Amino acid sequence: QFEDLSSTVRLQEEEQQVRPASLPAIPNPFPELCSPAGSPTLSPASLPQPADAHVRVTHIANSVFFSIQMGFLEILYISILVSQLCILTVKLWVYVLQIIKVFSEDGVGKVVEVPADMTARDVCQLLVYKSHCLDDNCWTLVEHHPLFGLERCLEDHELVVQVQACMPPESKFLFRKNYAKYEFFRNPLNFFPEQMVAWCQESNVTIPPSQLLQNFLNSSRCPEIQGFLYMKDTGRKSWKKLYMFLRRSGLYYSTKGMSKEPRHLQLLSDLEESNVFTVTTGRKMYNAPTDYQFCIKPSKSRTDVKELKMLCADDEQSRTCWMTAFRVLKYGMLLYQNYKIPHQRKSANPNFTTPVRSVSENSLVAMDFSGRTGRVIDNPEEAMSAAMEEGHNWRKRSQRMNALGNPSPLHPSSLNSVIHRTQLWFHGRIMREESHRMIMQQGQVDGLFLLRDSQSNPKAFVLTLCHHQKIRHFQILPHEEDGQIFFSLDDGSTKFADLIHLVEFYQLNRGVLPCKLKHPCTMVAL
């Protein structure tokens, strides 16, 4: 018996000596769950030890249960790692570069790599930087659908990659100026006439511009736009004239005259899932009754013509009102934030964003440099006589140089006859219809202008100017005086040596024009 007892004790001591060396330490990912001592590893010492040899079976069962528990924890740990990896993959996907192609007005395209979260404003600023353009916050990306004859300007906050994913293969992006993108914030009454805004008719009072926009952007019960529109029948070439209402909930038309009763209103389109487009193909493609067409297209629709809602207004002001109200009611304060962001950046960095004033905008003084040092001429009569004398000497000097063999001012290769061709507002020999198209594409705001060669008079030029959403043309005729050619808009009353001086003058003075020249119609090659 004593021998059996001693052998049993000896076996227990050998087990305690051999077991720690035979069992390796296991890394514990959850010490607070499995280790009472909170240690980062699980050692055999941390496991419950059997009291004697009779409980060895219980010890083996505990070991098996512990192994199962550890396997479950390992599976849980791996699943957490996989979920974290999936989240990291989604975040990295946002920064994977996507390829888009943007075209300029001359048809030349440029491939741009952008991340998936890049907005239209960011893409425009990137193209402005690469093309060395003036960043005046008027550049925009245009979604162009040539098969349907539709196009629209992307909002600054829209993600370009998401818009491209919903475009058919033949559609493309255009890089273009749009001066009217936020013009309604500056002159809201020009975009929302009283007869088309419902609450203006009910109150019968003049609404201040700030209150007008405040009601459109902030009010829960915002005003509605109302009026007659032509609507094209689906699958037919015929059009119906219906009384329509544009509200925040959508575009409705009345099935009974001008009735606003809910039972007479039919929903035509939802604002949240649609975008408003301008029709660029004219009246022939859709047999429209007027030239002032626009279209409401579902955002996720690609090639289904039946889903297009073709509409037509009676005049340009009505069409502009409907399309502007569609944007304002759809996006609300988000549009105002897009409008204010450039101004906030400008105020934050005044030293870098303030444009340099041209010489013609600065206050000039008459100077006399006949002596050793220059002096300011304070007497107006003396200044006028000095200017006339300098002009007379300049004419004599130019005539003397022409007599010695220099090219005559009448010669086509002279500087005065070609220097204007380097300016962004000059577009050469384009037709009247082309100048109309360019003005309409860039916003039809007051003061938008371009210069072109005259088709009827090869020696003259034409100034195309937009005023009150109407495009007018003014002929610039040459006048000869003392062998020198001058250009004038008012039959010689005001003469200029070249077209650059003429444009600079009318940018500061209205003169015979209905308004000053403010925005040059520009085409930039990418």
Short mmCIF file of C-alpha atoms in Angstrom, two decimals, residues 38-507:
data_model
loop_
_atom_site.label_atom_id
_atom_site.label_comp_id
_atom_site.label_asym_id
_atom_site.label_seq_id
_atom_site.Cartn_x
_atom_site.Cartn_y
_atom_site.Cartn_z
CA GLY A 38 -5.67 39.20 -17.62
CA SER A 39 -2.39 37.96 -19.12
CA PRO A 40 -1.87 38.16 -22.92
CA THR A 41 -1.03 34.43 -23.16
CA LEU A 42 -2.66 31.27 -21.95
CA SER A 43 -0.24 28.98 -20.10
CA PRO A 44 -1.00 25.61 -18.55
CA ALA A 45 -0.53 27.19 -15.15
CA SER A 46 -3.59 29.31 -15.78
CA LEU A 47 -5.70 26.21 -16.41
CA PRO A 48 -7.39 24.42 -13.52
CA GLN A 49 -5.11 21.61 -12.26
CA PRO A 50 -6.54 18.21 -11.29
CA ALA A 51 -6.49 17.48 -7.59
CA ASP A 52 -5.54 13.84 -7.99
CA ALA A 53 -5.46 11.08 -10.56
CA HIS A 54 -9.14 10.22 -10.08
CA VAL A 55 -10.26 13.51 -11.70
CA ARG A 56 -8.13 13.09 -14.83
CA VAL A 57 -11.20 12.39 -16.92
CA THR A 58 -12.74 15.65 -15.75
CA HIS A 59 -9.53 17.46 -16.66
CA ILE A 60 -9.59 16.01 -20.17
CA ALA A 61 -13.21 17.11 -20.59
CA ASN A 62 -12.33 20.62 -19.46
CA SER A 63 -9.46 20.69 -21.96
CA VAL A 64 -11.77 19.67 -24.79
CA PHE A 65 -14.31 22.34 -23.76
CA PHE A 66 -11.56 24.92 -23.60
CA SER A 67 -10.36 23.97 -27.10
CA ILE A 68 -13.90 24.37 -28.42
CA GLN A 69 -14.19 27.74 -26.70
CA MET A 70 -10.87 28.88 -28.14
CA GLY A 71 -11.96 27.78 -31.63
CA PHE A 72 -15.14 29.81 -31.31
CA LEU A 73 -13.17 32.88 -30.18
CA GLU A 74 -10.73 32.46 -33.05
CA ILE A 75 -13.65 32.39 -35.51
CA LEU A 76 -15.09 35.51 -33.88
CA TYR A 77 -11.73 37.23 -34.04
CA ILE A 78 -11.30 36.36 -37.73
CA SER A 79 -14.79 37.60 -38.55
CA ILE A 80 -14.03 40.95 -36.91
CA LEU A 81 -10.83 41.22 -38.93
CA VAL A 82 -12.73 40.43 -42.15
CA SER A 83 -15.36 43.07 -41.40
CA GLN A 84 -12.66 45.66 -40.70
CA LEU A 85 -10.96 44.69 -43.97
CA CYS A 86 -14.23 45.13 -45.88
CA ILE A 87 -14.73 48.60 -44.39
CA LEU A 88 -11.16 49.52 -45.29
CA THR A 89 -11.70 48.22 -48.84
CA VAL A 90 -14.81 50.41 -49.25
CA LYS A 91 -12.92 53.45 -48.01
CA LEU A 92 -10.03 52.74 -50.36
CA TRP A 93 -12.43 52.29 -53.29
CA VAL A 94 -13.51 55.91 -52.89
CA TYR A 95 -9.97 57.02 -53.68
CA VAL A 96 -9.49 54.71 -56.64
CA LEU A 97 -9.07 56.88 -59.71
CA GLN A 98 -11.84 56.72 -62.30
CA ILE A 99 -11.44 57.81 -65.93
CA ILE A 100 -13.68 60.48 -67.46
CA LYS A 101 -13.35 62.29 -70.78
CA VAL A 102 -14.19 65.98 -71.13
CA PHE A 103 -14.57 67.81 -74.46
CA SER A 104 -14.07 71.48 -75.24
CA GLU A 105 -16.12 73.57 -77.66
CA ASP A 106 -13.78 72.75 -80.57
CA GLY A 107 -14.44 69.01 -80.17
CA VAL A 108 -11.07 68.11 -78.65
CA GLY A 109 -11.32 65.77 -75.66
CA LYS A 110 -9.07 65.32 -72.64
CA VAL A 111 -8.93 62.22 -70.46
CA VAL A 112 -8.94 63.03 -66.74
CA GLU A 113 -8.41 60.63 -63.84
CA VAL A 114 -10.53 61.59 -60.85
CA PRO A 115 -11.47 59.87 -57.58
CA ALA A 116 -14.99 58.60 -57.11
CA ASP A 117 -15.87 61.37 -54.65
CA MET A 118 -14.79 64.27 -56.88
CA THR A 119 -17.47 66.88 -57.54
CA ALA A 120 -18.16 68.85 -60.70
CA ARG A 121 -16.68 72.00 -59.16
CA ASP A 122 -13.44 70.16 -58.36
CA VAL A 123 -13.18 68.84 -61.92
CA CYS A 124 -13.73 72.34 -63.33
CA GLN A 125 -11.02 73.79 -61.11
CA LEU A 126 -8.67 71.01 -62.21
CA LEU A 127 -9.34 71.76 -65.89
CA VAL A 128 -8.95 75.50 -65.27
CA TYR A 129 -5.57 74.87 -63.68
CA LYS A 130 -4.39 72.59 -66.50
CA SER A 131 -5.67 74.89 -69.27
CA HIS A 132 -4.32 78.10 -67.63
CA CYS A 133 -7.74 79.77 -67.66
CA LEU A 134 -9.04 82.53 -65.44
CA ASP A 135 -10.94 80.94 -62.54
CA ASP A 136 -13.94 83.27 -62.25
CA ASN A 137 -16.27 80.55 -60.84
CA CYS A 138 -18.31 80.50 -64.06
CA TRP A 139 -16.92 77.29 -65.55
CA THR A 140 -19.15 74.24 -65.53
CA LEU A 141 -19.41 70.67 -66.75
CA VAL A 142 -22.23 70.05 -69.23
CA GLU A 143 -23.96 66.68 -69.61
CA HIS A 144 -24.56 66.42 -73.35
CA HIS A 145 -26.79 63.83 -75.08
CA PRO A 146 -26.42 64.21 -78.86
CA LEU A 147 -29.03 61.57 -79.81
CA PHE A 148 -31.79 63.34 -77.89
CA GLY A 149 -30.49 66.89 -78.41
CA LEU A 150 -30.38 67.49 -74.63
CA GLU A 151 -27.88 69.07 -72.31
CA ARG A 152 -27.71 70.43 -68.79
CA CYS A 153 -25.10 71.98 -66.51
CA LEU A 154 -24.07 69.79 -63.61
CA GLU A 155 -24.51 71.28 -60.17
CA ASP A 156 -21.26 71.97 -58.35
CA HIS A 157 -21.92 69.37 -55.66
CA GLU A 158 -22.77 66.47 -58.01
CA LEU A 159 -20.36 63.54 -58.18
CA VAL A 160 -19.07 63.26 -61.73
CA VAL A 161 -18.45 59.50 -61.63
CA GLN A 162 -22.02 58.81 -60.51
CA VAL A 163 -23.43 61.00 -63.29
CA GLN A 164 -21.24 59.27 -65.89
CA ALA A 165 -22.47 55.85 -64.71
CA CYS A 166 -26.04 56.81 -65.74
CA MET A 167 -25.06 58.23 -69.14
CA PRO A 168 -25.35 56.26 -72.41
CA PRO A 169 -22.10 55.54 -74.32
CA GLU A 170 -22.67 58.23 -76.96
CA SER A 171 -23.13 61.00 -74.37
CA LYS A 172 -20.23 63.11 -73.10
CA PHE A 173 -19.12 65.92 -70.82
CA LEU A 174 -18.41 69.43 -72.15
CA PHE A 175 -16.28 72.09 -70.47
CA ARG A 176 -17.99 75.46 -70.90
CA LYS A 177 -18.75 78.80 -69.29
CA ASN A 178 -22.15 79.47 -67.77
CA TYR A 179 -22.58 82.99 -66.42
CA ALA A 180 -26.23 82.39 -65.50
CA LYS A 181 -25.55 79.48 -63.15
CA TYR A 182 -26.14 81.60 -60.02
CA GLU A 183 -27.39 84.82 -61.58
CA PHE A 184 -30.83 84.38 -59.99
CA PHE A 185 -29.25 85.00 -56.57
CA ARG A 186 -28.15 88.46 -57.76
CA ASN A 187 -31.28 89.42 -59.72
CA PRO A 188 -34.10 87.13 -58.58
CA LEU A 189 -36.94 89.33 -59.84
CA ASN A 190 -35.66 88.94 -63.42
CA PHE A 191 -35.94 85.15 -63.13
CA PHE A 192 -39.24 84.91 -61.24
CA PRO A 193 -41.83 87.27 -62.76
CA GLU A 194 -44.79 88.06 -60.51
CA GLN A 195 -47.40 86.61 -62.84
CA MET A 196 -45.76 83.17 -62.58
CA VAL A 197 -45.30 83.04 -58.78
CA ALA A 198 -48.53 82.10 -57.02
CA TRP A 199 -48.05 83.88 -53.70
CA CYS A 200 -47.10 87.13 -55.48
CA GLN A 201 -50.53 87.19 -57.08
CA GLU A 202 -52.31 86.41 -53.81
CA SER A 203 -50.51 89.06 -51.76
CA ASN A 204 -50.53 91.62 -54.60
CA VAL A 205 -47.48 93.38 -53.15
CA THR A 206 -43.92 93.81 -54.28
CA ILE A 207 -41.64 91.22 -52.66
CA PRO A 208 -38.04 92.26 -51.90
CA PRO A 209 -35.44 90.10 -53.66
CA SER A 210 -34.07 88.77 -50.36
CA GLN A 211 -37.52 87.72 -49.17
CA LEU A 212 -38.31 86.11 -52.53
CA LEU A 213 -35.32 83.78 -52.34
CA GLN A 214 -35.85 83.19 -48.63
CA ASN A 215 -39.35 81.87 -49.33
CA PHE A 216 -38.02 79.59 -52.07
CA LEU A 217 -35.11 78.21 -50.03
CA ASN A 218 -36.16 78.11 -46.39
CA SER A 219 -39.96 78.07 -46.11
CA SER A 220 -41.63 74.73 -45.51
CA ARG A 221 -44.60 76.00 -47.53
CA CYS A 222 -42.65 77.40 -50.45
CA PRO A 223 -44.26 79.31 -53.34
CA GLU A 224 -45.17 77.55 -56.56
CA ILE A 225 -44.65 78.40 -60.20
CA GLN A 226 -47.72 78.34 -62.40
CA GLY A 227 -48.50 78.98 -66.04
CA PHE A 228 -49.31 77.44 -69.41
CA LEU A 229 -46.91 75.02 -71.05
CA TYR A 230 -47.04 72.85 -74.17
CA MET A 231 -46.54 69.13 -73.46
CA LYS A 232 -45.69 66.58 -76.13
CA ASP A 233 -47.80 63.45 -76.29
CA THR A 234 -45.83 60.27 -75.71
CA GLY A 235 -45.15 58.48 -78.99
CA ARG A 236 -46.76 61.23 -81.07
CA LYS A 237 -45.76 64.51 -82.68
CA SER A 238 -48.73 66.46 -81.33
CA TRP A 239 -48.53 68.89 -78.41
CA LYS A 240 -51.13 69.88 -75.78
CA LYS A 241 -51.33 73.23 -74.02
CA LEU A 242 -51.92 72.64 -70.30
CA TYR A 243 -51.93 74.71 -67.13
CA MET A 244 -49.11 73.46 -64.90
CA PHE A 245 -47.89 73.91 -61.33
CA LEU A 246 -44.35 73.37 -60.10
CA ARG A 247 -44.11 72.59 -56.40
CA ARG A 248 -41.52 71.04 -54.14
CA SER A 249 -43.32 67.70 -54.44
CA GLY A 250 -43.22 67.69 -58.24
CA LEU A 251 -44.59 69.08 -61.50
CA TYR A 252 -48.38 68.83 -61.92
CA TYR A 253 -50.82 69.69 -64.70
CA SER A 254 -54.50 70.41 -64.39
CA THR A 255 -56.95 68.15 -66.18
CA LYS A 256 -59.66 70.83 -66.01
CA GLY A 257 -58.58 74.26 -67.18
CA MET A 258 -56.73 76.23 -64.48
CA SER A 259 -58.22 74.35 -61.53
CA LYS A 260 -55.97 73.76 -58.51
CA GLU A 261 -58.23 71.24 -56.82
CA PRO A 262 -56.35 68.04 -55.89
CA ARG A 263 -58.79 65.86 -57.84
CA HIS A 264 -57.94 67.80 -61.01
CA LEU A 265 -54.13 67.67 -60.59
CA GLN A 266 -52.06 64.97 -62.29
CA LEU A 267 -48.41 64.37 -61.34
CA LEU A 268 -46.17 64.68 -64.40
CA SER A 269 -42.72 64.33 -62.85
CA ASP A 270 -41.01 63.99 -59.49
CA LEU A 271 -38.23 66.48 -58.74
CA GLU A 272 -36.06 64.18 -56.62
CA GLU A 273 -35.52 61.53 -59.31
CA SER A 274 -35.39 63.85 -62.36
CA ASN A 275 -33.23 66.53 -63.98
CA VAL A 276 -34.19 69.41 -66.23
CA PHE A 277 -32.47 69.72 -69.65
CA THR A 278 -32.36 72.28 -72.43
CA VAL A 279 -33.30 71.08 -75.92
CA THR A 280 -30.61 72.10 -78.41
CA THR A 281 -31.90 70.60 -81.68
CA GLY A 282 -34.47 73.29 -82.46
CA ARG A 283 -38.10 72.75 -83.38
CA LYS A 284 -37.74 70.21 -86.18
CA MET A 285 -36.69 67.14 -84.21
CA TYR A 286 -39.69 67.19 -81.86
CA ASN A 287 -42.05 69.31 -83.98
CA ALA A 288 -42.28 71.87 -81.15
CA PRO A 289 -44.71 74.81 -81.40
CA THR A 290 -42.05 77.35 -80.23
CA ASP A 291 -38.27 77.61 -79.93
CA TYR A 292 -38.28 77.60 -76.12
CA GLN A 293 -38.14 73.89 -75.35
CA PHE A 294 -36.93 72.06 -72.28
CA CYS A 295 -37.13 68.48 -71.09
CA ILE A 296 -37.48 66.61 -67.79
CA LYS A 297 -35.51 63.37 -67.84
CA PRO A 298 -35.30 60.69 -65.12
CA SER A 299 -31.88 60.63 -63.48
CA LYS A 300 -31.25 56.90 -63.98
CA SER A 301 -32.79 56.59 -67.45
CA ARG A 302 -30.34 56.12 -70.33
CA THR A 303 -31.98 55.52 -73.71
CA ASP A 304 -35.72 55.23 -73.12
CA VAL A 305 -37.31 58.04 -75.13
CA LYS A 306 -40.73 57.29 -73.68
CA GLU A 307 -39.61 58.49 -70.25
CA LEU A 308 -38.69 61.96 -71.54
CA LYS A 309 -41.18 64.72 -70.68
CA MET A 310 -40.88 67.26 -73.52
CA LEU A 311 -42.20 70.73 -72.63
CA CYS A 312 -42.30 74.05 -74.42
CA ALA A 313 -42.82 77.64 -73.19
CA ASP A 314 -44.11 80.73 -75.00
CA ASP A 315 -40.99 82.88 -74.48
CA GLU A 316 -37.46 82.76 -73.11
CA GLN A 317 -38.31 84.38 -69.79
CA SER A 318 -40.95 81.73 -69.03
CA ARG A 319 -38.61 78.88 -69.93
CA THR A 320 -35.85 80.34 -67.75
CA CYS A 321 -38.29 80.71 -64.85
CA TRP A 322 -39.48 77.09 -65.06
CA MET A 323 -35.96 75.66 -65.32
CA THR A 324 -34.53 77.86 -62.55
CA ALA A 325 -37.43 77.08 -60.21
CA PHE A 326 -36.92 73.36 -60.88
CA ARG A 327 -33.32 73.60 -59.65
CA VAL A 328 -34.17 75.77 -56.64
CA LEU A 329 -37.06 73.59 -55.47
CA LYS A 330 -35.04 70.40 -55.93
CA TYR A 331 -31.81 71.40 -54.17
CA GLY A 332 -32.88 74.31 -51.96
CA MET A 333 -30.18 75.59 -49.59
CA LEU A 334 -27.59 73.34 -51.22
CA LEU A 335 -27.57 75.65 -54.24
CA TYR A 336 -27.05 78.66 -52.01
CA GLN A 337 -24.11 76.95 -50.33
CA ASN A 338 -22.60 76.23 -53.76
CA TYR A 339 -23.03 79.90 -54.62
CA LYS A 340 -21.37 81.11 -51.39
CA ILE A 341 -18.35 78.78 -51.37
CA PRO A 342 -16.28 80.79 -53.92
CA HIS A 343 -17.02 84.03 -52.06
CA GLN A 344 -15.94 82.47 -48.77
CA ARG A 345 -12.69 81.27 -50.32
CA LYS A 346 -12.12 84.71 -51.78
CA SER A 347 -12.59 86.43 -48.41
CA ALA A 348 -10.35 83.85 -46.70
CA ASN A 349 -7.48 84.39 -49.20
CA PRO A 350 -7.76 88.00 -50.38
CA ASN A 351 -4.11 88.25 -51.39
CA PHE A 352 -4.31 85.33 -53.81
CA THR A 353 -7.81 85.53 -55.28
CA THR A 354 -8.29 89.26 -55.80
CA PRO A 355 -8.08 89.92 -59.54
CA VAL A 356 -5.64 92.50 -60.78
CA ARG A 357 -7.34 95.59 -62.10
CA SER A 358 -6.60 96.60 -65.64
CA VAL A 359 -5.04 99.93 -66.50
CA SER A 360 -8.32 101.22 -67.91
CA GLU A 361 -10.00 100.77 -64.53
CA ASN A 362 -7.46 102.81 -62.58
CA SER A 363 -7.76 106.53 -62.12
CA LEU A 364 -5.33 108.14 -64.58
CA VAL A 365 -3.66 111.54 -64.35
CA ALA A 366 -1.99 113.69 -67.00
CA MET A 367 1.82 113.73 -66.81
CA ASP A 368 4.44 115.96 -68.42
CA PHE A 369 7.77 114.24 -69.16
CA SER A 370 9.36 117.06 -71.17
CA GLY A 371 11.75 117.96 -68.35
CA ARG A 372 14.24 115.91 -66.40
CA THR A 373 11.55 114.70 -64.00
CA GLY A 374 7.90 114.08 -64.67
CA ARG A 375 5.22 116.30 -63.20
CA VAL A 376 1.44 115.99 -62.79
CA ILE A 377 -0.58 118.45 -64.92
CA ASP A 378 -3.22 119.87 -62.61
CA ASN A 379 -4.77 122.35 -65.06
CA PRO A 380 -7.45 120.56 -67.17
CA GLU A 381 -6.97 122.91 -70.15
CA GLU A 382 -3.23 122.32 -70.15
CA ALA A 383 -3.80 118.57 -69.93
CA MET A 384 -6.21 118.65 -72.90
CA SER A 385 -3.82 120.66 -75.07
CA ALA A 386 -0.94 118.31 -74.16
CA ALA A 387 -3.03 115.29 -75.15
CA MET A 388 -4.00 116.85 -78.47
CA GLU A 389 -0.39 117.76 -79.21
CA GLU A 390 0.79 114.25 -78.38
CA GLY A 391 -1.88 112.74 -80.63
CA HIS A 392 -0.91 115.08 -83.49
CA ASN A 393 2.77 114.14 -83.11
CA TRP A 394 1.85 110.45 -83.07
CA ARG A 395 -0.07 110.76 -86.35
CA LYS A 396 2.80 112.61 -88.01
CA ARG A 397 5.28 110.03 -86.78
CA SER A 398 3.14 107.13 -88.10
CA GLN A 399 2.74 108.83 -91.49
CA ARG A 400 6.50 109.35 -91.66
CA MET A 401 7.14 105.68 -90.90
CA ASN A 402 4.65 104.61 -93.57
CA ALA A 403 6.43 106.80 -96.12
CA LEU A 404 9.74 105.09 -95.29
CA GLY A 405 8.36 101.68 -96.23
CA ASN A 406 6.61 100.35 -93.14
CA PRO A 407 3.29 98.58 -93.70
CA SER A 408 0.35 100.94 -94.03
CA PRO A 409 -2.46 100.82 -91.45
CA LEU A 410 -4.74 99.90 -94.34
CA HIS A 411 -2.67 96.81 -95.02
CA PRO A 412 -4.15 93.61 -93.58
CA SER A 413 -0.86 92.67 -91.92
CA SER A 414 -0.68 95.77 -89.73
CA LEU A 415 -0.87 95.36 -85.98
CA ASN A 416 -4.15 97.25 -85.53
CA SER A 417 -5.96 94.94 -87.92
CA VAL A 418 -4.91 91.66 -86.29
CA ILE A 419 -4.28 92.38 -82.60
CA HIS A 420 -7.93 91.76 -81.68
CA ARG A 421 -7.69 88.20 -82.99
CA THR A 422 -5.69 87.24 -79.90
CA GLN A 423 -8.55 88.15 -77.57
CA LEU A 424 -10.89 85.55 -76.08
CA TRP A 425 -14.02 87.53 -77.04
CA PHE A 426 -13.18 87.55 -80.77
CA HIS A 427 -14.47 84.56 -82.78
CA GLY A 428 -13.60 85.39 -86.39
CA ARG A 429 -15.86 84.53 -89.29
CA ILE A 430 -18.76 82.80 -87.59
CA MET A 431 -22.35 83.06 -88.73
CA ARG A 432 -25.10 84.95 -86.90
CA GLU A 433 -26.77 81.66 -85.91
CA GLU A 434 -23.53 80.40 -84.38
CA SER A 435 -23.14 83.56 -82.30
CA HIS A 436 -26.75 83.10 -81.07
CA ARG A 437 -26.00 79.53 -80.06
CA MET A 438 -22.86 80.49 -78.14
CA ILE A 439 -24.62 83.30 -76.27
CA MET A 440 -27.50 80.99 -75.32
CA GLN A 441 -25.17 78.25 -74.14
CA GLN A 442 -23.22 80.56 -71.86
CA GLY A 443 -26.17 81.99 -70.02
CA GLN A 444 -28.02 84.90 -71.70
CA VAL A 445 -27.16 87.33 -68.90
CA ASP A 446 -26.98 91.09 -69.38
CA GLY A 447 -23.64 92.17 -70.82
CA LEU A 448 -22.60 88.83 -72.33
CA PHE A 449 -20.90 89.69 -75.63
CA LEU A 450 -18.62 88.60 -78.44
CA LEU A 451 -17.11 90.18 -81.56
CA ARG A 452 -17.00 88.60 -85.00
CA ASP A 453 -16.30 89.45 -88.63
CA SER A 454 -19.17 90.95 -90.56
CA GLN A 455 -20.65 88.75 -93.27
CA SER A 456 -22.05 91.64 -95.30
CA ASN A 457 -19.09 94.05 -95.08
CA PRO A 458 -15.60 92.45 -95.18
CA LYS A 459 -14.03 95.58 -93.62
CA ALA A 460 -16.47 95.78 -90.72
CA PHE A 461 -17.10 93.82 -87.53
CA VAL A 462 -20.20 92.93 -85.50
CA LEU A 463 -20.72 93.19 -81.75
CA THR A 464 -23.20 90.56 -80.49
CA LEU A 465 -24.65 91.54 -77.12
CA CYS A 466 -27.24 90.00 -74.78
CA HIS A 467 -29.64 92.30 -72.89
CA HIS A 468 -32.86 91.31 -71.09
CA GLN A 469 -32.53 87.77 -72.53
CA LYS A 470 -32.56 89.14 -76.06
CA ILE A 471 -29.60 89.01 -78.44
CA ARG A 472 -28.80 92.15 -80.41
CA HIS A 473 -26.17 92.91 -83.05
CA PHE A 474 -24.27 96.18 -83.56
CA GLN A 475 -22.09 96.83 -86.58
CA ILE A 476 -18.61 98.29 -86.06
CA LEU A 477 -17.65 100.34 -89.12
CA PRO A 478 -14.16 101.54 -90.09
CA HIS A 479 -13.53 105.30 -90.54
CA GLU A 480 -10.49 106.81 -92.22
CA GLU A 481 -8.99 110.02 -90.88
CA ASP A 482 -5.62 111.47 -91.98
CA GLY A 483 -4.62 108.15 -93.50
CA GLN A 484 -5.41 106.26 -90.27
CA ILE A 485 -8.23 103.72 -89.81
CA PHE A 486 -10.46 104.04 -86.76
CA PHE A 487 -13.41 101.92 -85.60
CA SER A 488 -16.71 103.25 -84.34
CA LEU A 489 -20.10 102.02 -83.16
CA ASP A 490 -21.87 105.38 -83.46
CA ASP A 491 -21.08 106.53 -87.01
CA GLY A 492 -17.78 108.16 -86.10
CA SER A 493 -18.82 110.10 -82.98
CA THR A 494 -16.55 107.92 -80.83
CA LYS A 495 -13.53 106.48 -82.65
CA PHE A 496 -10.95 103.94 -81.53
CA ALA A 497 -7.62 102.91 -83.02
CA ASP A 498 -8.36 99.17 -82.58
CA LEU A 499 -11.07 96.86 -81.31
CA ILE A 500 -9.35 96.29 -77.96
CA HIS A 501 -9.68 99.98 -77.09
CA LEU A 502 -13.31 99.88 -78.22
CA VAL A 503 -14.14 96.93 -75.98
CA GLU A 504 -12.33 98.46 -72.98
CA PHE A 505 -14.24 101.71 -73.42
CA TYR A 506 -17.66 100.04 -73.52
CA GLN A 507 -16.75 97.87 -70.55
#
